Short mmCIF file of C-alpha atoms in Angstrom, two decimals:
data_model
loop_
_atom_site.label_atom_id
_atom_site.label_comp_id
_atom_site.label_asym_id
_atom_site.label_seq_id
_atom_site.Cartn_x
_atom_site.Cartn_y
_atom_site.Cartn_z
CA UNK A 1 51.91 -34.57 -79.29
CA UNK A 2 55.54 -35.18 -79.59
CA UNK A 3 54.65 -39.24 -79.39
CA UNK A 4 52.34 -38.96 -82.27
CA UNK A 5 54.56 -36.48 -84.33
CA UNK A 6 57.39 -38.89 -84.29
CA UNK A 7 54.91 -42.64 -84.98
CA UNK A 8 53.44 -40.08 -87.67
CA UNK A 9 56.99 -39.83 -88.84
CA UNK A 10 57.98 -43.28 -88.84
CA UNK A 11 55.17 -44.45 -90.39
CA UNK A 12 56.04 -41.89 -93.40
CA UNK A 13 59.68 -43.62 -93.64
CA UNK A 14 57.93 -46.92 -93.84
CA UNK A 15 55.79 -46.26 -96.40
CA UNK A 16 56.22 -47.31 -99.78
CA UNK A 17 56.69 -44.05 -101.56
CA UNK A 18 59.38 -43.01 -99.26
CA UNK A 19 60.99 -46.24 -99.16
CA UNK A 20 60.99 -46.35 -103.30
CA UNK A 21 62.96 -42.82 -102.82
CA UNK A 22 65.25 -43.13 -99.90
CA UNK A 23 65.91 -47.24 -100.12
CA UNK A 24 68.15 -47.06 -96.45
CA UNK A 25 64.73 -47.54 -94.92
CA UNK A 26 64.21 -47.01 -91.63
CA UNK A 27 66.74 -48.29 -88.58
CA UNK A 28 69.02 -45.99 -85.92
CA UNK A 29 72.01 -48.55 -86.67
CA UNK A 30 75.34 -47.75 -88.06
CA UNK A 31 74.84 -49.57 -90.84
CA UNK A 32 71.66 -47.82 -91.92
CA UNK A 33 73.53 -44.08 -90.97
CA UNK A 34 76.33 -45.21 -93.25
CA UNK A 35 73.33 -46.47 -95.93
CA UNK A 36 71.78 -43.18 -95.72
CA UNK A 37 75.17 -41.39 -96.41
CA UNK A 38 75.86 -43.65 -99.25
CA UNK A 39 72.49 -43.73 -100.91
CA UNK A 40 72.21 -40.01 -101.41
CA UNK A 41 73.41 -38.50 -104.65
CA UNK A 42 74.28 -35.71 -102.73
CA UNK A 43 75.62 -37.29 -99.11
CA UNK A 44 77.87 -39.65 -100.69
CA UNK A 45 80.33 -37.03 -101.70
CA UNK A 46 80.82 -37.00 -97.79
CA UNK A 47 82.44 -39.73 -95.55
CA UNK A 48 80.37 -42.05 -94.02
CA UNK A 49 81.95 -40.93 -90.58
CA UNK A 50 84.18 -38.71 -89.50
CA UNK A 51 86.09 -38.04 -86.11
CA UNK A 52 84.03 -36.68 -82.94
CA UNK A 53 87.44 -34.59 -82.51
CA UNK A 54 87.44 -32.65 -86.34
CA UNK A 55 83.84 -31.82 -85.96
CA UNK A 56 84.97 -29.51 -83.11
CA UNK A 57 84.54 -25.87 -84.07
CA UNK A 58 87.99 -24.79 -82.87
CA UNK A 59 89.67 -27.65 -85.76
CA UNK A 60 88.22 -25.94 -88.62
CA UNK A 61 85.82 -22.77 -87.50
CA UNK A 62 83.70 -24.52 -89.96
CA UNK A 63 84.72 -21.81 -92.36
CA UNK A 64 84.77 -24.15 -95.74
CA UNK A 65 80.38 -24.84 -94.52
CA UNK A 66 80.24 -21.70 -93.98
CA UNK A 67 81.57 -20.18 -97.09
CA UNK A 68 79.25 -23.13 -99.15
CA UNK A 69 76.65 -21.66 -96.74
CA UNK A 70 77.27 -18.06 -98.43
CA UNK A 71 77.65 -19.60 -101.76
CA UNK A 72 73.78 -21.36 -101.41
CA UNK A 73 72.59 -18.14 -100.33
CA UNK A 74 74.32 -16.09 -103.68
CA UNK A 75 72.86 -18.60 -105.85
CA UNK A 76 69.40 -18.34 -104.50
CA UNK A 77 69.47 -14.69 -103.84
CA UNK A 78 71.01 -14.53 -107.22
CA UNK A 79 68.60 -16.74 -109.18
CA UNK A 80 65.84 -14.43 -108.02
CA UNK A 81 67.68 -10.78 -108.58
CA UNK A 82 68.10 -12.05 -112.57
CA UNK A 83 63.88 -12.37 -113.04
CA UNK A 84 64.50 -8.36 -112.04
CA UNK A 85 67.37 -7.32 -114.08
CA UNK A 86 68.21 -7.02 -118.09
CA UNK A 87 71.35 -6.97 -118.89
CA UNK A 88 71.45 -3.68 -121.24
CA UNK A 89 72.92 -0.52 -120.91
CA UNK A 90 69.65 1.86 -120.96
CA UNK A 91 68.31 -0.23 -117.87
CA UNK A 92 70.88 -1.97 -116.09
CA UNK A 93 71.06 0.72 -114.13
CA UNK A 94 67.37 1.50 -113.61
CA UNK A 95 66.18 -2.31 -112.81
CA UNK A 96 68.99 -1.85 -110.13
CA UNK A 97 67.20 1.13 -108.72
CA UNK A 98 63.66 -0.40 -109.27
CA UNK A 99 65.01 -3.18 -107.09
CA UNK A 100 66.00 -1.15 -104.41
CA UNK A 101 63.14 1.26 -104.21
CA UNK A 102 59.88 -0.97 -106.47
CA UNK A 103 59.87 -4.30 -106.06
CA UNK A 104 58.59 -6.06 -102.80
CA UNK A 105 61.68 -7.12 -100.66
CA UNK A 106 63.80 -6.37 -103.81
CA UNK A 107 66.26 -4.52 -101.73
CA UNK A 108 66.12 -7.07 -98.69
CA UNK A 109 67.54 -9.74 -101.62
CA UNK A 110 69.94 -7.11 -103.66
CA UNK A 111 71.68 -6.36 -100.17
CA UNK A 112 71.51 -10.33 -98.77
CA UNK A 113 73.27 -11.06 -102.14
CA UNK A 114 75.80 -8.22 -102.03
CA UNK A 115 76.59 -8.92 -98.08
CA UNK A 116 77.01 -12.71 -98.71
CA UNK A 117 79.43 -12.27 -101.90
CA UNK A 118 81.41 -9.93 -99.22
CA UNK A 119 81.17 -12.55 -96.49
CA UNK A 120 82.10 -15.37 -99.39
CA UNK A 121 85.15 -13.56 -99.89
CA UNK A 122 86.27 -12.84 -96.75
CA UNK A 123 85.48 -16.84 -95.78
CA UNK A 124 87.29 -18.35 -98.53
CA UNK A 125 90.33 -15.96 -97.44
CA UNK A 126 90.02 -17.37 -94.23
CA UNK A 127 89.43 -20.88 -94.80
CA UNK A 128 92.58 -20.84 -96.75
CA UNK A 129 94.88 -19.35 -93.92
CA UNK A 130 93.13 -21.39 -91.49
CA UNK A 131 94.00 -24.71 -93.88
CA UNK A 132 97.62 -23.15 -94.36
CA UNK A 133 99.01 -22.32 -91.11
CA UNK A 134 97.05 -26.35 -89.74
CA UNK A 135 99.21 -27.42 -92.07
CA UNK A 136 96.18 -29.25 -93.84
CA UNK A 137 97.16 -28.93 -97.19
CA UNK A 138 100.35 -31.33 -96.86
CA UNK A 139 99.95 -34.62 -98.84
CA UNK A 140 98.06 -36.51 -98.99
CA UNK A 141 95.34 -33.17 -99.63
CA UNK A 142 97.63 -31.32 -101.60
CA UNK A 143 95.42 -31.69 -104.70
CA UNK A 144 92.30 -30.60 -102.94
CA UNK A 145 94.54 -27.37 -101.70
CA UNK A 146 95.14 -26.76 -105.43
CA UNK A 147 91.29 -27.58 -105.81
CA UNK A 148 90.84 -24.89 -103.00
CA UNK A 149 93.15 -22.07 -104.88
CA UNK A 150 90.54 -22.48 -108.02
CA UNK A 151 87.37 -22.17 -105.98
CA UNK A 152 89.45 -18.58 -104.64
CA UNK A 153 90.25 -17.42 -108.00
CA UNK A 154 86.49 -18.21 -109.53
CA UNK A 155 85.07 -16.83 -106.10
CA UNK A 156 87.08 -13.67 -107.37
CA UNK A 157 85.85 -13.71 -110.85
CA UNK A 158 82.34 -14.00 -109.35
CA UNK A 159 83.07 -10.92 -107.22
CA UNK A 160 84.31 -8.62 -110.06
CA UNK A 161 81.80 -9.66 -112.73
CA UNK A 162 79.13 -9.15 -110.51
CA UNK A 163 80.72 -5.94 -109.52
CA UNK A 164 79.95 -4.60 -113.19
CA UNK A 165 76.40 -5.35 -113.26
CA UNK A 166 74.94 -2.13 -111.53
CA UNK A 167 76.07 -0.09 -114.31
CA UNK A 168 77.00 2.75 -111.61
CA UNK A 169 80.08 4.85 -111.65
CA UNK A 170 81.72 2.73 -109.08
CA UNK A 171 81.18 -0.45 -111.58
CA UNK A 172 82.17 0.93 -114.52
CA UNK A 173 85.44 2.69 -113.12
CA UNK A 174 86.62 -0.49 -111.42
CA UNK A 175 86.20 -2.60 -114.62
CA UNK A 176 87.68 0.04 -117.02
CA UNK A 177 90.67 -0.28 -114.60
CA UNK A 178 90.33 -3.97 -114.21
CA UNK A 179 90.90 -4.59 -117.84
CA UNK A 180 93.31 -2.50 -118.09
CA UNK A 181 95.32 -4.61 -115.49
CA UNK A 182 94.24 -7.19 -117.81
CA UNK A 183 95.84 -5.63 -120.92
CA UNK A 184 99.16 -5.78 -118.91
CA UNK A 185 99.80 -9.35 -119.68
CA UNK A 186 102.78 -9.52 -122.36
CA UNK A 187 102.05 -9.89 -125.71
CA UNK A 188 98.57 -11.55 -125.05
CA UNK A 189 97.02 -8.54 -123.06
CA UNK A 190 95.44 -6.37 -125.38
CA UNK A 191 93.76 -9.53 -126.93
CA UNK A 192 92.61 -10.63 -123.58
CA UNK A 193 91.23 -6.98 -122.83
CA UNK A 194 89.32 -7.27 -126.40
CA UNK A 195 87.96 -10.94 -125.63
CA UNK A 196 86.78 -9.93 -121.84
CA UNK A 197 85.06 -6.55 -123.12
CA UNK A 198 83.75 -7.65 -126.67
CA UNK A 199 85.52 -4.57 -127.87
CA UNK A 200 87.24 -1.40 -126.88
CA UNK A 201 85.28 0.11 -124.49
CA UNK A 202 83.52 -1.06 -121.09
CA UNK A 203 79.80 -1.02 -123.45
CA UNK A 204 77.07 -2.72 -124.01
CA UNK A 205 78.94 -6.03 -125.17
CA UNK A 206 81.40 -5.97 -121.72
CA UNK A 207 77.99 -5.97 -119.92
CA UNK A 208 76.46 -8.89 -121.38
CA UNK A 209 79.80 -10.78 -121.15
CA UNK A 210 80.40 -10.08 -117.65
CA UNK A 211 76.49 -10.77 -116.85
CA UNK A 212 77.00 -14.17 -118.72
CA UNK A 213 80.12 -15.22 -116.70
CA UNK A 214 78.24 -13.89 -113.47
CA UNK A 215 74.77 -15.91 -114.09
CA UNK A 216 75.65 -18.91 -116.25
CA UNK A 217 79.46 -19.86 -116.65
CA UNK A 218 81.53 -19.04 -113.12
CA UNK A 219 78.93 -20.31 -110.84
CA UNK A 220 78.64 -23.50 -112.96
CA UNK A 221 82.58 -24.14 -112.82
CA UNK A 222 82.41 -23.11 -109.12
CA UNK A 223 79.62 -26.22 -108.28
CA UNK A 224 81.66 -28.47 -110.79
CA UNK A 225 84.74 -27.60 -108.33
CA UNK A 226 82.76 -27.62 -105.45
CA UNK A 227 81.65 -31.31 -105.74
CA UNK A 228 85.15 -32.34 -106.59
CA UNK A 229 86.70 -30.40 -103.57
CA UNK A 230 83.81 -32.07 -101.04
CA UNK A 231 84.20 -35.34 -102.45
CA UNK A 232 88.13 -34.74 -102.14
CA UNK A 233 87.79 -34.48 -98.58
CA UNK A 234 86.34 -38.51 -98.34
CA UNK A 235 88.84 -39.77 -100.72
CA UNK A 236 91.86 -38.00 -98.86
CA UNK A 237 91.00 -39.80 -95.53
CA UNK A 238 88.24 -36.96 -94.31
CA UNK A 239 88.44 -33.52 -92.71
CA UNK A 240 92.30 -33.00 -91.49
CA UNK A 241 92.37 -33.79 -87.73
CA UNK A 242 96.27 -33.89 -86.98
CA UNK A 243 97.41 -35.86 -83.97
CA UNK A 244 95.09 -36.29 -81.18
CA UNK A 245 96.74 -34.14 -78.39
CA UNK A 246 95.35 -35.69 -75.19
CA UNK A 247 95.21 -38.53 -73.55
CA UNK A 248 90.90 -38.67 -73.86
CA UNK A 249 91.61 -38.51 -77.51
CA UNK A 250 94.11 -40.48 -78.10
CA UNK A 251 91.75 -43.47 -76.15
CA UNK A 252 88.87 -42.13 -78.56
CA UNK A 253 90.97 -43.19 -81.59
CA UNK A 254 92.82 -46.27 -80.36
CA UNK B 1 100.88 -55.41 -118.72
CA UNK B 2 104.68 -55.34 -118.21
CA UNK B 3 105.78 -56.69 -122.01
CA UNK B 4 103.39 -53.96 -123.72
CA UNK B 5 105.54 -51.39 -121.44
CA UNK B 6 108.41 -52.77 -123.34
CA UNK B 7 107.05 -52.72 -126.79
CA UNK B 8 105.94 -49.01 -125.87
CA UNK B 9 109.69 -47.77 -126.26
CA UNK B 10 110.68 -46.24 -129.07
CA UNK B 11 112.50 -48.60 -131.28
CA UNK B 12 113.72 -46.55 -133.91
CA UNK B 13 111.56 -45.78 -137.12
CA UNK B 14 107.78 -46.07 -138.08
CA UNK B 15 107.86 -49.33 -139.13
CA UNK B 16 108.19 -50.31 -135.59
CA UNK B 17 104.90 -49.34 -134.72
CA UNK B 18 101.87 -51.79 -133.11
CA UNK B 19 98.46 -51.83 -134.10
CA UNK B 20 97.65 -50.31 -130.66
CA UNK B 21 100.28 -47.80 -131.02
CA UNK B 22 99.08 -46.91 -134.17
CA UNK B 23 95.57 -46.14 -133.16
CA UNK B 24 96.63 -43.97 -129.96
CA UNK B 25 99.03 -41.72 -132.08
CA UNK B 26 95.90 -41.02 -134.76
CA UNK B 27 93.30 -40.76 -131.88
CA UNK B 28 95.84 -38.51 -129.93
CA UNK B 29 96.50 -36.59 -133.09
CA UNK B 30 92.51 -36.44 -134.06
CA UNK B 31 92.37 -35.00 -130.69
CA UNK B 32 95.21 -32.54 -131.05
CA UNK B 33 93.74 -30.77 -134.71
CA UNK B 34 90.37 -31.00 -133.02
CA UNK B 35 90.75 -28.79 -130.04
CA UNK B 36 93.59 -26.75 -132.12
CA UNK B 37 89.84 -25.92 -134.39
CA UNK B 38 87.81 -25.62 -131.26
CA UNK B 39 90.48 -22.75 -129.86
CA UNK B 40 90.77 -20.96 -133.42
CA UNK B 41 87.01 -21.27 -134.08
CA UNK B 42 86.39 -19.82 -129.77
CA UNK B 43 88.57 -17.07 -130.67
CA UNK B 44 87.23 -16.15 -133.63
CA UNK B 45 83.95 -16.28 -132.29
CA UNK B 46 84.40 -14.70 -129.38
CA UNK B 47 86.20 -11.75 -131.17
CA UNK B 48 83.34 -9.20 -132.78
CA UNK B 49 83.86 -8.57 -136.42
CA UNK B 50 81.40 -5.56 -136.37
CA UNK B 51 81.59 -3.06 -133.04
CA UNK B 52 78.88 -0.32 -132.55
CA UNK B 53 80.93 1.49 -130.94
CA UNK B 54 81.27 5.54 -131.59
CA UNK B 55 83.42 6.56 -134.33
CA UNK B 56 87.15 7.28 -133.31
CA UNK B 57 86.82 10.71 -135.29
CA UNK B 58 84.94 13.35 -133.48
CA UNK B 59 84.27 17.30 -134.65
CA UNK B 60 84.81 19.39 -132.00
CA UNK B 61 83.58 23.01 -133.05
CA UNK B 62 85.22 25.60 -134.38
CA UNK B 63 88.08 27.08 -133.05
CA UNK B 64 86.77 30.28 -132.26
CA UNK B 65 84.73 28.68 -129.49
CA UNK B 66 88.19 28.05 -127.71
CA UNK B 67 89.61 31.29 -125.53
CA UNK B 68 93.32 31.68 -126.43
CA UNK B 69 95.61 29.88 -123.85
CA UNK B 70 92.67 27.19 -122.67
CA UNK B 71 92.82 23.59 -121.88
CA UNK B 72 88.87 22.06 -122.35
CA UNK B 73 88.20 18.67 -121.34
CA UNK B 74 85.40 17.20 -123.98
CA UNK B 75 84.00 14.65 -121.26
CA UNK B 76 82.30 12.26 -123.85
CA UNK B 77 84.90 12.02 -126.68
CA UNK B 78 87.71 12.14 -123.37
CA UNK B 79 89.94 14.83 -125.30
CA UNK B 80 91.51 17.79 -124.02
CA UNK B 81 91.56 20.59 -126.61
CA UNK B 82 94.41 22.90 -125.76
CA UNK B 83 94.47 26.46 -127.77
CA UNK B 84 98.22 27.80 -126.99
CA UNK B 85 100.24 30.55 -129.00
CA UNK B 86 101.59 28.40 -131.47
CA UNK B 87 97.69 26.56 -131.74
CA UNK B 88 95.91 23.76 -131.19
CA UNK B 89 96.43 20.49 -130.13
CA UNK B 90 94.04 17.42 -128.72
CA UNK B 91 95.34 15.14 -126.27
CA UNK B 92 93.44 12.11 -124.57
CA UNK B 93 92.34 12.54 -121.26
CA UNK B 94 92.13 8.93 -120.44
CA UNK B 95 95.27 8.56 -118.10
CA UNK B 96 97.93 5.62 -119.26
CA UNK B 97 97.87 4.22 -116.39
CA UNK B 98 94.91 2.00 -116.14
CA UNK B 99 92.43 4.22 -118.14
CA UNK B 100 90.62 6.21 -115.50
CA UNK B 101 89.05 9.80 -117.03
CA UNK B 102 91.39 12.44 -116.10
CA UNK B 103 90.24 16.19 -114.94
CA UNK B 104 92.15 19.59 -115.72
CA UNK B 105 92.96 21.58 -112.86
CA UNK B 106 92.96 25.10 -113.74
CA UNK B 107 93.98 26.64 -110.29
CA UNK B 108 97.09 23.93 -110.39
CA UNK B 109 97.39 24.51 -114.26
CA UNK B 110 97.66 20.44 -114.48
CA UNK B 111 95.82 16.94 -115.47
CA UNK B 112 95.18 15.30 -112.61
CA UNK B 113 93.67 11.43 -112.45
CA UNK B 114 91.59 10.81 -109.62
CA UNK B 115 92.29 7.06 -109.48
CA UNK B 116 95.61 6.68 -108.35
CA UNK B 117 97.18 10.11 -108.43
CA UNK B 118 98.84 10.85 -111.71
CA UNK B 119 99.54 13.71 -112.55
CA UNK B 120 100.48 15.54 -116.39
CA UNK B 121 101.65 18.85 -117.73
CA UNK B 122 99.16 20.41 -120.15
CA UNK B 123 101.24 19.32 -123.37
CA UNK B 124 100.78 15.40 -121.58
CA UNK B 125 103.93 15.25 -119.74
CA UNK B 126 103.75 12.80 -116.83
CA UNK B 127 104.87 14.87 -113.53
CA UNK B 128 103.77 13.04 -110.86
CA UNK B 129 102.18 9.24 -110.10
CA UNK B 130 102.21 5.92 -111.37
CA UNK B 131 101.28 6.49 -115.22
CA UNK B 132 104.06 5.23 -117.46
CA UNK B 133 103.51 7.20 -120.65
CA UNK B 134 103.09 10.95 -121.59
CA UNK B 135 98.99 11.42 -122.42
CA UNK B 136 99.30 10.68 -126.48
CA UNK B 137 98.50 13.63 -128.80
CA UNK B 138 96.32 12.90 -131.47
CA UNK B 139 95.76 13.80 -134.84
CA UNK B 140 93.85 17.04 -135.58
CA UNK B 141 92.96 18.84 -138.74
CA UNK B 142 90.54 21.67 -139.72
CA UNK B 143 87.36 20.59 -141.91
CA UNK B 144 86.17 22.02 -144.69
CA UNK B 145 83.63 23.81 -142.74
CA UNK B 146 86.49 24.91 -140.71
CA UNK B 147 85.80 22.99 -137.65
CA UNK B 148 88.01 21.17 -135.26
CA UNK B 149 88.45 17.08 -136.41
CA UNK B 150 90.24 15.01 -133.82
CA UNK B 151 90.89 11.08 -134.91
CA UNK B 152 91.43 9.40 -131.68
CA UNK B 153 92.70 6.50 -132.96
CA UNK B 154 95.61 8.15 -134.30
CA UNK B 155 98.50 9.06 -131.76
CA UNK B 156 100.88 11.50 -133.00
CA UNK B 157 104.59 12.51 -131.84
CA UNK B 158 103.95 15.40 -129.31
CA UNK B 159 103.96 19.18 -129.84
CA UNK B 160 102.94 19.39 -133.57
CA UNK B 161 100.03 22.70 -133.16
CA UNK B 162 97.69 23.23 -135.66
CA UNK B 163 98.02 26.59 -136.92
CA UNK B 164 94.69 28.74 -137.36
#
C-alpha cells in the first residue's frame, strides 16, 4: 500500500500539470531542496538552509512559528466570525449572542478566535524576551528587532479593536477608558480621541471604525510586516544561533 | 559616481544648480505638497462634519420631582441633579479620570467611580483616587414650562444653585 501510495505520488510530481506549477521537479538532492525553497512565492522568504543546531527547540521555543501559528488561526477563525456579525449598534451585540448560542459551531470558532488572540499576545511577549535576553537582536538583526516591536504594537491594536466588537459592558468600558488614555497625548489628544471614535462618544461610528481596523486595515499591515520580518531573517544571515558551545557542534559547523 | 557627489554640494546660489538637481528638488517638492494634501484631505475626511449623536441639552423634569437635599444620578444623560438648600445644581457623573460612569453612594454620602477608585464630594470635589479634576458643573436653567434644562456641553465655575 505504502509502495503504491508513494509511485502514485511520484508519478503526480512528474506529471506535466504539476511540473508547469512547481518547476523544481522531482529529485531528493540539495540542489532540488534549495530549488523548491527558491521557487515558491511563499518559501523563498525563508533561507534555503539553516543550522541543524537553531532548529533545536531549546534556541528559540519556536515561539515566533508559533505566534504566526496563532496569527493563521485569527485570520481564519476571523474571516469566518465576520459572515456572522454586522457591525451596528442594535445587533452587534445580538449576532455575538446568536454566535454563541444559534449558529452551528459558532461558539467553537468565537472562543478558538478569542483564545488564540490571548495566546498571540502572550507569544509575541515572549518571543520578544526570549530574542532580548539571547541577545538576538544585536546587529546585524537590529532592524528586524525594530520590525518585531511593530508586529507587538499592531498585535496590540488587533487585541483592543477586537476587544470593542461585542458591544458588551466589558467592551464598551475598556474603550471609553482607552480613548481617554488616548486623549492624554499633549495638544494632539483630543483630536486623536475624535479621529479614533468618529465623534464624542464610544457610538455607532467608534464601532464601525474599530471593526474596520480589526477586519481590513491592522491585519493587512500585520502580513505586510510579517513578510518583511520572515524574509529579514534570510537576509540577516538566518535564525540567530550564537556560538556553537560544544565540541560536536563546533565540528558540525567547521 | 564620485564627481556628481562633488557637484551635489551646495555652491552658493540657485544659479548653481544641475539639470539633475533641478528635477530632484521639483520631484521632491511635488512630493512634499502632495502628501501635505493627502494628510489635510485624510483628516478632513476622517473627521465627521455631521454627528448623530444626542443633543448636549437634556430636560430633566421639574423640580418638584426632586426631594429636598437629594443627589439623582440620570444614568442616560450621566448627570447628577443635586437639590440642596440654596437649590439646584447638575454635575457630570462621568469621572475625569478616564471617563468611566460614576455611582452616588447614599450610605457614604459620596460619588464613587468603580474603575479605578475615585472618589468626589457631592458638590464634585475630588476626595479620594486618581481623578485630576473636580466633576464640572454644568449649566442649568428653568424652561418656560418650568422644567429642569441642563446643557452638558457647558461647564460652569462650581457652586452657582439655581434658585426655585
Amino acid at each position: 500500500m505504502a509502495r503504491s501510495l508513494t509511485t502514485y505520488l511520484d508519478d503526480l510530481r512528474d506529471s506535466r500539470v504539476w511540473r508547469s506549477i512547481f518547476r523544481s521537479g522531482p529529485g531528493q538532492s540539495n540542489l532540488h531542496r534549495a530549488l523548491v525553497v527558491q521557487s515558491n512565492v511563499f518559501l523563498h522568504l525563508f533561507s534555503v538552509k539553516a543550522r541543524k543546531r537553531v532548529l533545536d527547540f531549546s534556541v528559540t521555543w519556536y515561539l515566533g512559528a508559533l505566534t504566526f501559528g496563532a496569527f493563521l488561526i485569527l485570520v481564519i477563525t476571523g474571516v469566518l466570525l465576520m459572515l456572522y456579525y454586522h457591525p451596528s449598534v442594535p445587533l452587534a451585540y445580538s449576532d455575538m449572542k446568536d454566535l454563541e448560542f444559534v449558529v452551528s459551531s459558532g461558539v467553537f470558532l468565537r472562543n478558538l478566535h478569542r483564545w488564540s488572540a490571548h495566546a498571540m499576545v502572550l507569544l509575541v511577549f515572549a518571543h520578544l524576551a526570549k530574542v532580548f535576553y539571547r541577545g538576538a537582536y544585536r546587529p546585524p538583526r537590529e532592524f528586524n528587532w525594530v520590525i518585531g516591536v511593530v508586529l507587538l504594537l499592531l498585535t496590540l491594536f488587533l487585541s483592543y479593536t477586537g476587544y470593542l466588537l461585542p458591544w458588551d459592558q466589558l467592551a464598551f468600558w475598556a474603550v471609553t477608558v482607552g480613548s481617554n488614555i488616548a486623549s492624554a497625548v499633549p495638544l494632539l489628544g483630543h483630536h486623536i480621541r475624535f479621529l479614533m471614535l468618529g465623534g464624542n462618544l464610544v457610538n455607532a461610528n467608534a464601532l464601525l471604525r474599530f471593526y474596520v481596523l480589526h477586519c481590513m486595515i491592522l491585519p493587512l499591515a500585520a502580513i505586510l510586516f510579517i513578510a518583511i520580518h520572515f524574509w529579514r531573517i534570510r537576509k540577516d544571515g538566518g535564525l540567530y544561533a550564537g556560538a556553537p558551545t560544544t565540541t560536536a557542534e563546533k565540528e558540525a559547523e567547521r | 559616481m564620485a564627481d556628481e557627489t562633488e557637484k551635489e554640494k551646495p555652491e552658493g546660489g540657485e544659479e548653481a544648480l544641475d539639470r539633475r538637481q533641478f528635477f530632484v528638488r521639483v520631484g521632491v517638492g511635488s512630493l512634499a505638497v502632495a502628501g501635505l494634501g493627502t494628510a489635510v484631505f485624510a483628516y478632513q475626511f476622517l473627521s465627521p462634519n455631521v454627528l448623530y449623536e444626542p443633543s448636549p441639552i437634556v430636560n430633566v423634569g421639574s423640580p418638584e420631582s426632586y426631594p429636598p437635599n437629594s443627589v439623582t444620578l440620570d444614568p442616560q444623560a450621566a448627570i447628577y441633579i443635586v437639590r440642596e438648600a440654596p437649590g439646584f445644581y447638575a454635575l457630570t457623573a462621568i469621572c475625569t479620570h478616564l471617563g468611566c460612569l460614576t455611582a452616588w453612594k447614599p450610605e457614604l454620602g459620596i460619588i464613587a467611580c468603580p474603575c479605578h477608585g475615585s472618589k468626589f464630594n457631592r458638590d464634585g470635589a475630588v476626595i479620594a483616587g486618581p481623578a485630576p479634576r473636580p466633576l464640572p458643573w454644568f449649566r442649568m436653567w428653568l424652561s418656560d414650562d418650568g422644567d429642569l434644562m441642563v446643557d452638558r456641553s457647558s461647564p460652569i465655575a462650581a457652586r452657582q444653585f439655581v434658585r426655585i
